[in-house]
XYZ file of C-alpha atoms in Angstrom:
699
model
C -16.535 21.232 3.686
C -14.623 24.296 4.849
C -10.835 24.328 4.186
C -9.900 24.211 7.877
C -11.950 21.050 8.509
C -10.516 19.455 5.366
C -6.989 20.249 6.536
C -7.699 18.656 9.927
C -9.035 15.522 8.221
C -6.026 15.219 5.887
C -3.611 15.641 8.785
C -5.490 12.976 10.749
C -5.590 10.675 7.709
C -1.829 11.031 7.207
C -1.217 9.890 10.792
C -3.690 7.005 10.486
C -2.122 5.758 7.232
C 1.401 5.920 8.696
C 0.280 3.991 11.775
C -1.635 1.488 9.645
C 1.373 0.908 7.398
C 3.811 0.135 10.226
C 1.259 -2.021 12.089
C 0.591 -4.109 8.962
C 4.307 -4.890 8.633
C 4.442 -5.875 12.316
C 1.299 -7.982 11.877
C 3.003 -9.934 9.099
C 5.889 -10.695 11.468
C 3.496 -12.047 14.119
C 3.504 -11.069 17.782
C 1.070 -8.967 19.801
C -2.590 -9.898 19.074
C -3.533 -6.298 19.894
C -1.970 -5.309 16.547
C -4.978 -6.673 14.680
C -7.269 -4.597 16.883
C -5.211 -1.480 16.134
C -5.297 -2.195 12.397
C -9.058 -2.629 12.477
C -9.565 0.530 14.544
C -7.414 2.546 12.137
C -9.325 1.232 9.119
C -12.699 1.875 10.724
C -11.765 5.387 11.867
C -10.492 6.226 8.389
C -13.715 4.940 6.852
C -15.882 7.039 9.139
C -13.874 10.255 8.935
C -13.524 10.047 5.140
C -17.313 9.803 4.901
C -17.703 12.934 7.012
C -15.041 14.725 4.951
C -16.819 13.852 1.716
C -14.277 11.339 0.351
C -16.893 8.771 -0.671
C -14.477 6.768 -2.853
C -12.221 6.181 0.151
C -15.188 5.344 2.410
C -16.489 2.736 -0.025
C -13.045 1.219 -0.505
C -12.394 0.962 3.244
C -15.851 -0.588 3.664
C -14.814 -3.380 1.282
C -11.428 -3.785 2.958
C -13.064 -4.243 6.372
C -14.495 -7.527 5.077
C -10.945 -8.893 4.721
C -9.968 -7.588 8.151
C -13.047 -9.246 9.629
C -11.900 -12.534 8.111
C -8.532 -12.014 9.769
C -10.146 -11.446 13.159
C -12.331 -14.506 12.839
C -9.273 -16.623 12.024
C -10.647 -17.643 8.612
C -7.926 -15.706 6.768
C -4.246 -16.144 7.621
C -1.620 -13.423 7.391
C 0.962 -14.074 4.677
C 3.086 -12.085 2.195
C 0.302 -11.998 -0.383
C -2.267 -10.594 2.054
C 0.194 -8.031 3.441
C 0.946 -6.896 -0.121
C -2.789 -6.366 -0.639
C -3.234 -4.419 2.596
C -0.161 -2.249 2.006
C -1.247 -1.682 -1.581
C -4.595 -0.510 -0.226
C -2.797 1.989 2.008
C -0.887 3.237 -1.050
C -4.109 3.735 -3.030
C -5.826 5.651 -0.213
C -2.734 7.841 0.158
C -2.748 8.608 -3.574
C -6.485 9.310 -3.534
C -6.208 11.744 -0.623
C -2.873 13.417 -1.250
C -2.128 12.852 -4.937
C 1.221 11.662 -6.269
C 2.745 10.380 -9.479
C 0.471 11.386 -12.373
C 1.667 8.324 -14.292
C -0.027 5.968 -11.832
C -3.453 4.782 -12.975
C -5.315 5.122 -9.666
C -8.605 3.910 -11.187
C -6.994 0.733 -12.502
C -5.059 0.328 -9.255
C -8.261 0.555 -7.221
C -10.079 -1.977 -9.418
C -7.197 -4.446 -9.187
C -7.188 -4.132 -5.390
C -10.970 -4.585 -5.196
C -10.710 -7.731 -7.345
C -8.095 -9.125 -4.965
C -10.253 -8.147 -1.974
C -13.178 -10.099 -3.472
C -10.897 -13.118 -3.716
C -10.453 -13.007 0.043
C -14.125 -12.578 0.864
C -15.422 -15.557 2.787
C -18.618 -17.105 1.537
C -21.430 -16.329 3.960
C -19.458 -13.653 5.801
C -20.967 -10.198 6.210
C -19.829 -7.594 3.692
C -18.271 -5.453 6.383
C -16.943 -6.064 9.832
C -18.982 -5.416 12.929
C -16.782 -3.315 15.187
C -18.628 -4.609 18.247
C -16.885 -7.948 17.704
C -13.486 -6.353 18.034
C -11.000 -8.633 19.767
C -10.459 -6.679 22.948
C -10.658 -7.808 26.529
C -12.202 -4.626 27.879
C -15.763 -5.198 29.147
C -18.863 -3.713 27.516
C -19.663 -0.097 28.289
C -22.808 1.935 27.712
C -22.718 5.412 26.220
C -25.452 7.959 25.703
C -25.036 10.122 22.622
C -27.196 13.193 22.050
C -26.766 15.041 18.762
C -28.390 18.206 17.441
C -26.974 19.365 14.138
C -27.123 22.911 12.810
C -30.001 23.244 10.363
C -27.755 24.224 7.408
C -25.372 21.272 7.812
C -26.235 19.879 4.352
C -24.726 23.004 2.788
C -21.309 21.882 4.082
C -21.556 18.542 2.256
C -22.148 16.598 5.473
C -24.891 14.001 5.856
C -25.909 13.632 9.551
C -27.368 10.170 8.913
C -23.942 8.888 7.792
C -22.461 10.121 11.057
C -25.211 8.509 13.139
C -24.821 5.269 11.139
C -21.073 5.231 11.830
C -21.690 5.754 15.536
C -24.290 2.972 15.681
C -22.002 0.600 13.731
C -19.544 0.673 16.655
C -21.871 -1.279 18.921
C -25.482 -2.332 19.388
C -28.446 -0.039 20.082
C -30.024 -0.333 23.528
C -32.358 2.650 23.119
C -32.852 5.184 20.355
C -35.071 8.253 20.175
C -35.461 10.825 17.434
C -35.898 14.410 18.630
C -38.376 16.128 16.302
C -39.029 19.192 18.470
C -37.613 21.501 15.801
C -39.652 19.950 12.980
C -41.908 22.683 11.453
C -45.360 22.346 9.925
C -45.437 20.648 6.532
C -45.976 23.929 4.693
C -42.832 25.449 6.228
C -40.655 22.355 5.755
C -37.416 22.966 3.836
C -35.967 19.665 2.528
C -32.464 21.184 2.540
C -32.577 21.836 6.290
C -31.855 19.412 9.133
C -34.475 19.585 11.892
C -33.945 16.270 13.690
C -31.839 15.305 16.671
C -30.881 11.876 17.989
C -30.649 10.358 21.467
C -28.950 6.933 21.431
C -27.841 4.505 24.133
C -25.094 2.297 22.675
C -23.633 -0.900 24.102
C -20.043 -1.148 22.890
C -16.538 -2.371 23.593
C -15.013 0.793 22.161
C -13.655 3.390 24.625
C -15.164 6.865 24.690
C -12.290 8.530 22.836
C -12.848 6.219 19.849
C -16.563 7.003 19.782
C -15.708 10.696 19.893
C -13.630 10.325 16.724
C -16.862 9.787 14.762
C -17.796 13.404 15.508
C -14.298 14.825 15.065
C -15.160 17.103 12.151
C -18.608 18.260 13.271
C -18.184 18.757 17.012
C -17.257 22.464 16.898
C -20.307 23.661 14.978
C -22.937 21.257 16.321
C -24.236 20.173 19.714
C -22.769 16.720 20.388
C -22.845 15.168 23.862
C -21.333 11.799 24.773
C -21.812 10.441 28.283
C -20.624 7.182 29.832
C -23.751 5.758 31.497
C -22.378 2.277 32.241
C -23.179 2.516 35.957
C -26.846 3.051 35.084
C -27.204 0.347 32.450
C -24.846 -2.533 33.187
C -26.763 -4.102 36.078
C -30.085 -3.635 34.273
C -28.840 -5.479 31.192
C -27.143 -8.286 33.052
C -23.544 -7.256 32.676
C -20.799 -7.224 35.278
C -20.024 -3.888 36.836
C -16.913 -2.360 35.332
C -14.502 -1.398 38.087
C -10.905 -0.285 38.323
C -10.140 -3.797 39.625
C -11.574 -5.342 36.491
C -9.351 -3.093 34.394
C -6.280 -4.384 36.238
C -7.428 -7.922 35.508
C -7.929 -7.057 31.848
C -4.402 -5.614 31.635
C -2.977 -8.867 33.021
C -5.212 -10.848 30.669
C -4.042 -8.883 27.643
C -0.404 -9.436 28.611
C -0.995 -13.205 28.805
C -0.274 -13.326 32.546
C -3.840 -14.344 33.455
C -6.108 -16.775 31.645
C -9.779 -15.858 31.119
C -10.921 -18.585 33.532
C -8.471 -17.376 36.183
C -9.738 -13.801 35.860
C -13.353 -14.922 36.238
C -12.398 -16.969 39.311
C -10.618 -13.980 40.873
C -13.501 -11.600 40.117
C -15.992 -14.016 41.641
C -13.983 -14.248 44.870
C -13.410 -10.479 44.884
C -17.162 -9.924 44.639
C -17.726 -12.070 47.750
C -14.798 -10.964 49.937
C -14.410 -7.371 48.670
C -10.620 -7.789 48.914
C -8.214 -6.092 46.529
C -7.985 -8.004 43.293
C -4.176 -7.794 43.281
C -3.947 -9.533 46.655
C -6.204 -12.365 45.451
C -4.192 -12.852 42.246
C -0.891 -13.030 44.170
C -2.381 -15.369 46.792
C -3.578 -17.774 44.099
C -0.170 -17.674 42.385
C -1.587 -16.358 39.114
C 0.864 -13.414 39.012
C 3.814 -11.999 40.921
C 3.780 -8.799 42.964
C 6.026 -7.150 40.349
C 3.543 -8.012 37.584
C 0.712 -6.485 39.642
C 2.756 -3.309 40.180
C 3.402 -3.034 36.418
C -0.333 -3.405 35.732
C -1.130 -0.700 38.299
C 1.421 1.624 36.690
C -0.104 1.004 33.254
C -3.591 1.674 34.632
C -2.431 4.949 36.218
C -0.730 5.989 32.982
C -3.942 5.331 31.056
C -5.965 7.337 33.582
C -3.565 10.289 33.283
C -3.769 10.189 29.501
C -7.559 10.201 29.688
C -7.517 13.188 32.043
C -5.123 15.212 29.884
C -6.876 17.193 27.181
C -5.152 17.660 23.830
C -5.604 20.407 21.299
C -4.318 20.504 17.726
C -2.321 23.648 17.049
C -1.180 24.862 13.643
C 2.645 24.738 13.533
C 2.653 28.223 11.992
C 1.022 29.577 15.147
C 3.779 27.990 17.218
C 6.388 29.620 14.980
C 4.705 32.989 15.503
C 4.693 32.438 19.279
C 8.364 31.509 19.136
C 9.205 34.688 17.227
C 7.298 36.734 19.805
C 9.234 34.951 22.547
C 12.414 35.952 20.746
C 11.371 39.583 20.841
C 10.681 39.269 24.588
C 14.170 37.836 25.159
C 15.738 40.665 23.131
C 13.721 43.259 25.056
C 14.706 41.649 28.341
C 18.391 41.886 27.394
C 17.928 45.544 26.520
C 16.367 46.315 29.902
C 19.239 44.489 31.631
C 21.764 46.709 29.853
C 19.842 49.830 30.884
C 19.764 48.584 34.499
C 23.569 48.452 34.489
C 23.699 52.127 33.518
C 21.223 53.379 36.170
C 22.548 54.628 39.544
C 23.089 51.865 42.085
C 19.892 51.932 44.210
C 17.388 52.338 41.383
C 19.390 49.911 39.244
C 19.283 47.268 41.973
C 15.487 47.490 42.211
C 15.198 47.188 38.452
C 17.538 44.188 38.424
C 15.455 42.451 41.110
C 12.376 42.947 38.951
C 14.330 41.607 35.982
C 15.157 38.381 37.847
C 11.432 37.685 38.154
C 10.901 38.475 34.478
C 13.795 36.175 33.601
C 12.215 33.259 35.497
C 8.860 33.855 33.794
C 10.457 34.157 30.356
C 12.399 30.926 30.791
C 9.284 29.070 31.936
C 7.386 30.518 28.977
C 10.170 29.376 26.666
C 10.205 25.860 28.127
C 6.443 25.530 27.674
C 6.555 26.813 24.079
C 9.421 24.477 23.229
C 7.640 21.513 24.844
C 4.620 22.152 22.613
C 6.909 21.929 19.567
C 8.408 18.616 20.734
C 6.956 15.409 19.296
C 7.994 11.749 19.762
C 10.365 10.311 17.187
C 8.481 6.972 17.188
C 6.292 7.638 14.106
C 9.408 8.628 12.118
C 11.153 5.398 13.120
C 8.072 3.282 12.394
C 7.723 4.598 8.851
C 10.871 2.626 7.950
C 9.215 -0.741 8.656
C 7.562 -0.685 5.236
C 10.754 0.573 3.548
C 12.845 -2.238 5.070
C 10.234 -4.869 4.197
C 10.169 -3.848 0.525
C 13.942 -3.349 0.254
C 14.881 -6.698 1.819
C 12.555 -8.497 -0.554
C 14.335 -6.877 -3.524
C 17.753 -7.706 -2.041
C 16.864 -11.297 -1.183
C 17.796 -10.771 2.468
C 16.054 -11.335 5.784
C 16.334 -8.278 8.016
C 14.530 -7.427 11.238
C 14.017 -3.875 12.508
C 14.230 -3.156 16.237
C 13.161 0.230 17.599
C 14.092 1.752 20.956
C 13.442 5.185 22.412
C 10.201 5.801 20.500
C 9.055 8.202 23.219
C 12.149 10.427 22.821
C 10.928 13.882 21.850
C 12.515 16.155 19.264
C 11.592 19.516 17.762
C 8.960 19.162 15.028
C 11.125 21.119 12.566
C 13.980 18.657 13.048
C 11.673 15.633 12.748
C 10.781 16.794 9.238
C 14.469 17.208 8.308
C 15.894 14.008 9.828
C 13.823 11.517 7.821
C 15.910 11.631 4.617
C 19.318 11.234 6.341
C 17.970 8.263 8.304
C 16.652 6.681 5.117
C 20.055 7.010 3.404
C 21.855 5.371 6.342
C 19.308 2.556 6.632
C 19.581 1.965 2.878
C 23.374 1.648 3.191
C 23.003 -0.795 6.088
C 20.567 -2.969 4.120
C 22.589 -2.992 0.910
C 26.228 -2.960 2.045
C 26.255 -3.605 5.782
C 24.196 -6.749 6.217
C 25.374 -9.868 4.427
C 23.297 -12.292 2.378
C 21.707 -15.192 4.315
C 24.282 -17.673 2.932
C 27.214 -15.427 3.858
C 25.841 -14.921 7.369
C 25.352 -18.654 7.921
C 28.926 -19.225 6.732
C 30.122 -16.848 9.453
C 28.034 -18.567 12.113
C 25.513 -15.738 12.297
C 21.739 -15.933 12.199
C 20.515 -15.816 8.605
C 18.275 -12.908 9.668
C 20.092 -9.587 9.885
C 19.281 -6.818 12.337
C 18.885 -3.058 12.016
C 18.336 -1.184 15.268
C 17.113 2.409 15.622
C 17.584 4.078 18.985
C 17.010 7.612 20.286
C 17.703 9.216 23.652
C 18.390 12.537 25.383
C 21.789 13.173 26.940
C 23.600 16.326 28.076
C 21.148 18.703 26.423
C 21.259 16.953 23.047
C 19.301 14.319 21.130
C 21.206 11.222 20.039
C 19.956 8.957 17.250
C 21.767 5.681 16.527
C 21.476 3.441 13.472
C 23.082 0.058 14.159
C 23.425 -3.066 12.013
C 24.936 -6.465 12.815
C 26.535 -6.840 9.396
C 30.059 -7.141 8.061
C 31.315 -3.794 9.366
C 33.282 -1.205 7.399
C 36.498 -2.362 5.715
C 39.126 0.195 6.742
C 41.646 -1.095 4.188
C 39.244 -0.527 1.289
C 38.435 3.003 2.473
C 42.157 3.763 2.749
C 42.841 2.313 -0.699
C 40.040 4.380 -2.251
C 41.155 7.552 -0.446
C 44.721 7.123 -1.739
C 43.476 6.551 -5.303
C 41.447 9.788 -5.091
C 44.410 11.749 -3.726
C 42.754 12.359 -0.370
C 45.758 10.995 1.534
C 49.241 9.588 0.909
C 49.996 5.871 0.746
C 52.128 5.859 3.912
C 50.196 8.563 5.792
C 48.985 7.746 9.289
C 45.445 8.987 9.911
C 43.000 8.647 12.785
C 39.910 6.458 12.467
C 37.770 9.571 12.680
C 39.441 11.112 9.646
C 39.415 7.807 7.754
C 35.669 7.403 8.256
C 35.080 11.052 7.333
C 35.898 10.103 3.705
C 32.645 8.094 3.635
C 30.726 11.373 3.691
C 32.499 12.929 0.693
C 30.509 13.318 -2.579
C 31.062 10.410 -4.959
C 33.094 8.350 -2.465
C 32.215 4.645 -2.577
C 34.123 1.393 -2.159
C 31.388 -0.631 -3.872
C 32.338 -2.053 -7.258
C 28.792 -2.924 -8.353
C 25.866 -0.563 -7.886
C 22.332 -1.636 -7.049
C 18.928 -0.015 -7.269
C 19.296 0.943 -3.608
C 22.816 2.399 -3.359
C 26.459 2.157 -4.320
C 26.824 5.274 -6.477
C 28.503 7.441 -3.839
C 25.412 9.607 -3.610
C 23.642 9.843 -0.282
C 26.123 9.898 2.593
C 27.374 13.359 1.609
C 23.744 14.493 1.704
C 23.425 12.902 5.148
C 26.301 14.951 6.559
C 25.189 18.170 4.842
C 21.631 17.862 6.188
C 22.755 17.002 9.711
C 25.282 19.838 9.843
C 22.542 22.206 8.633
C 20.745 21.324 11.890
C 23.925 22.102 13.878
C 24.422 18.379 14.362
C 27.237 15.882 13.922
C 27.483 12.285 12.744
C 30.107 9.777 13.877
C 30.865 6.156 12.992
C 31.850 3.148 15.096
C 32.486 -0.197 13.428
C 33.883 -3.652 14.140
C 34.675 -5.810 11.117
C 32.468 -8.873 11.106
C 30.339 -7.514 13.978
C 28.545 -4.451 12.639
C 28.415 -0.670 12.410
C 26.777 2.160 14.353
C 26.165 5.645 12.989
C 25.493 8.130 15.777
C 23.757 11.438 15.058
C 23.957 14.189 17.665
C 21.454 17.049 17.387
C 20.535 20.039 19.543
C 17.181 19.864 21.308
C 15.942 22.823 19.283
C 17.042 24.963 16.358
C 15.426 28.107 17.745
C 17.144 29.075 21.016
C 20.598 28.399 22.484
C 22.573 29.385 25.554
C 25.501 31.430 24.293
C 28.650 33.112 25.571
C 29.042 36.656 24.234
C 32.668 37.543 23.453
C 34.158 40.806 22.208
C 36.847 41.121 19.557
C 37.671 44.760 18.900
C 34.346 46.524 18.462
C 32.484 43.367 17.407
C 30.444 40.920 19.503
C 30.352 37.212 18.622
C 28.407 34.355 20.197
C 29.876 30.953 21.050
C 27.323 28.179 21.870
C 27.788 27.309 25.534
C 27.623 23.550 24.927
C 30.762 23.778 22.765
C 32.898 25.547 25.399
C 35.308 23.377 27.405
C 37.014 26.179 29.348
C 38.226 29.794 29.238
C 41.796 30.741 30.184
C 44.525 33.375 29.887
C 47.636 31.635 28.502
C 51.212 32.355 29.454
C 53.840 33.228 26.868
C 55.425 29.751 27.279
C 52.089 28.033 26.474
C 52.142 29.301 22.875
C 54.312 27.746 20.164
C 54.559 28.115 16.399
C 55.187 24.890 14.479
C 56.009 24.829 10.775
C 53.080 23.466 8.816
C 50.851 23.559 11.902
C 50.648 27.271 12.693
C 50.175 28.533 16.245
C 49.534 25.907 18.891
C 48.409 26.336 22.485
C 49.506 23.988 25.263
C 46.450 23.073 27.352
C 46.467 20.331 30.007
C 49.167 18.197 28.451
C 48.203 18.554 24.783
C 48.679 21.062 21.975
C 45.627 22.450 20.210
C 45.350 24.846 17.224
C 44.979 28.535 18.088
C 42.561 30.627 16.023
C 43.026 34.387 15.682
C 39.412 35.145 14.860
C 40.216 38.783 14.035
C 42.527 37.591 11.240
C 39.914 35.131 9.967
C 37.232 37.841 9.734
C 39.568 40.726 8.838
C 38.783 42.923 11.857
C 40.881 44.768 14.442
C 41.633 43.325 17.882
C 42.790 44.967 21.115
C 45.321 42.173 21.670
C 48.261 41.468 19.385
C 49.489 38.353 21.224
C 47.669 35.333 22.711
C 49.159 35.865 26.191
C 47.622 39.347 26.229
C 44.168 38.006 25.416
C 41.681 35.476 26.717
C 41.339 32.104 24.980
C 38.070 30.163 24.790
C 38.731 26.440 24.303
C 35.951 24.830 22.252
C 35.421 21.195 21.264
C 33.688 19.391 18.394
C 33.817 15.641 17.712
C 36.733 15.206 20.147
C 38.770 17.880 18.318
C 39.583 21.088 20.208
C 40.801 24.566 19.250
C 41.460 27.780 21.150
C 39.785 31.023 20.043
C 41.479 34.338 20.917
C 39.055 36.973 22.261
C 39.495 40.382 23.871
C 36.765 40.047 26.502
C 34.082 37.714 27.849
C 30.922 39.861 27.836
C 28.619 37.349 29.518
C 26.242 34.423 29.140
C 22.831 34.922 27.529
C 19.927 33.086 25.926
C 20.086 33.628 22.187
C 17.241 33.518 19.676
C 18.804 32.349 16.416
C 18.077 34.241 13.217
C 18.968 32.672 9.872
C 21.387 34.377 7.482
C 20.866 35.113 3.819
C 23.277 35.951 1.017
C 27.030 35.355 0.904
C 27.520 35.410 4.666
C 25.300 32.326 5.010
C 27.908 30.362 3.010
C 30.685 31.112 5.527
C 31.549 27.844 7.218
C 32.555 29.533 10.485
C 29.158 31.215 11.023
C 25.849 29.424 11.665
C 23.473 32.323 12.279
C 22.967 35.679 13.939
C 21.186 37.187 16.924
C 19.854 40.618 17.828
C 21.195 41.801 21.180
C 19.411 43.953 23.726
C 21.011 47.172 22.460
C 19.942 46.435 18.889
C 23.376 45.216 17.756
C 23.602 42.173 15.507
C 26.034 39.470 16.652
C 27.211 36.515 14.563
C 26.925 33.016 16.048
C 30.072 30.954 15.505
C 29.682 27.506 13.946
C 32.139 25.641 16.142
C 31.856 22.403 14.189
C 32.648 24.222 10.934
C 35.408 26.277 12.546
C 37.143 23.251 14.076
C 36.764 21.288 10.842
C 38.202 24.131 8.773
C 41.183 24.563 11.106
C 42.049 20.845 11.334
C 41.664 20.432 7.551
C 43.961 23.382 6.815
C 46.524 21.938 9.233
C 46.495 18.586 7.437
C 46.842 20.304 4.076
């Protein structure tokens, strides 16, 4: 198998295993019957694709595991902790086999132990593997015609065409099958290492077309594979009911438990006679409300749109290259704009008009590129189902995970970086936040605790919330610990925000006994460091006895920002536009110097710290006094400061470049950008700048 195909398979397998893992945990908790169908589909797809990719050990193992899943579907095996342990252990073994892992783990012994346990679940007289045609789904039978002609040297790539055809046939029952031997040479010219045959199969199945297509995922590009839905030609001939859009609406209602099977058949029978809309008949008979019909129609339309939208896998490195090229376009555009300002009025105006069109195109290009990089956060959230299941068992607690905002999209780069901080915060909630079942019952709470993950977009940012319904954070204990560490004085009054900020310091913990999960003061400092590295913030809200919420705020992307260019002396700096509250020119009376506080600026009824950026960076400024300059008021986590600048140059889209060396360690700077004239401008880290100023004031 060529490396590119192998990489595609491994990427696909990673997604399947993650989905399988979270669905198995949900299956153990009961609920939607469709879960079992999803689990079976995942297992079957993994079996087929691993065979094509040449992972025969995985194919054989999944073949054995399908026997257990078939017992589940038939109702002869019940879901319990022991079975879920077996299924999750099987996921672990496949993951190790495909991706490697701890060398100390005996994967051969692990596999044998799992196979022995699988045999214990095998039902006497049951088939060795499940028949996918029996899948519990309410969608009617469909008929597909598959025509396959493989390249003659396909065996050289380690692919057996018969295995692929077998996998396709196993997903239904054969109606017709023909072997195309037109390319078969005379016996004397026959090469046993060449593939000369083609196949033409009509399959009756309950699987949708996209699932059948997955069988040919890794051979479609280099071989002639055609799949055609021929249901309209075959259903009447073979005695089936015609599949219509109306029937699909009925099936949606059936799956949701709104309609019973007998009611659907009754409605379809009347619809066939009267030719009325199925929704009208269902409402008339009182089987469903108008709102329920509208929801089913919306779901049907959403499914149709998804089917009509083609998807293509793109290497993330190619997206990064495109993004870098976009950055060069933005820089070039800025350069042309500067030149336009220097050209005489008439010619300059024409050039500027042309630039407006280029600007619109560039922004649209940027939005499309960024949208390609955005992926839903749902899979990241769902990966914690297994973690919570295993952790709560070790802790002797009962904890349920609720997930909201799965469809919220976030930049792929940030998805990869947010997983560890989330895990640390969830671990803290499980170990320290949520009480033991006995303690909860004593407080009048449900013995089952709750962890809720939520994500949403707001004001150009992504918000992620981790909430628990536990004991809350004890402010008195945090204060006591902070005093003992010399972080504050015994009688010092501090805001809640500052008090909770101690939680994120290295080694800070109020827990007297450590556990395998947490309690060593390691983790929350990593959380804050990682989030701030993504130009994000984390805040805490808590009510003692009620619970705690950690809120993470992140930018939509790490690549491009809207920035305000400001000049200080001969230097240009960039302030992120989202951080700017206002710009003003203060009066002499608005500025005061307070001992121990430094210079303060009076803005709208409050005093805020004033930063002389030229002093901080050791550069010259045109303005010696604040009332001679402009002040940009910026905010971070409800704290505000004023930054003295000589001039506002203008607003511009900025492509962020990372910094290396000593300058990257400066807390007040988060990156750099190349301007249109080739100058390099530093991007101010407002969160770091505000934090540094407020900390120095307290000290």
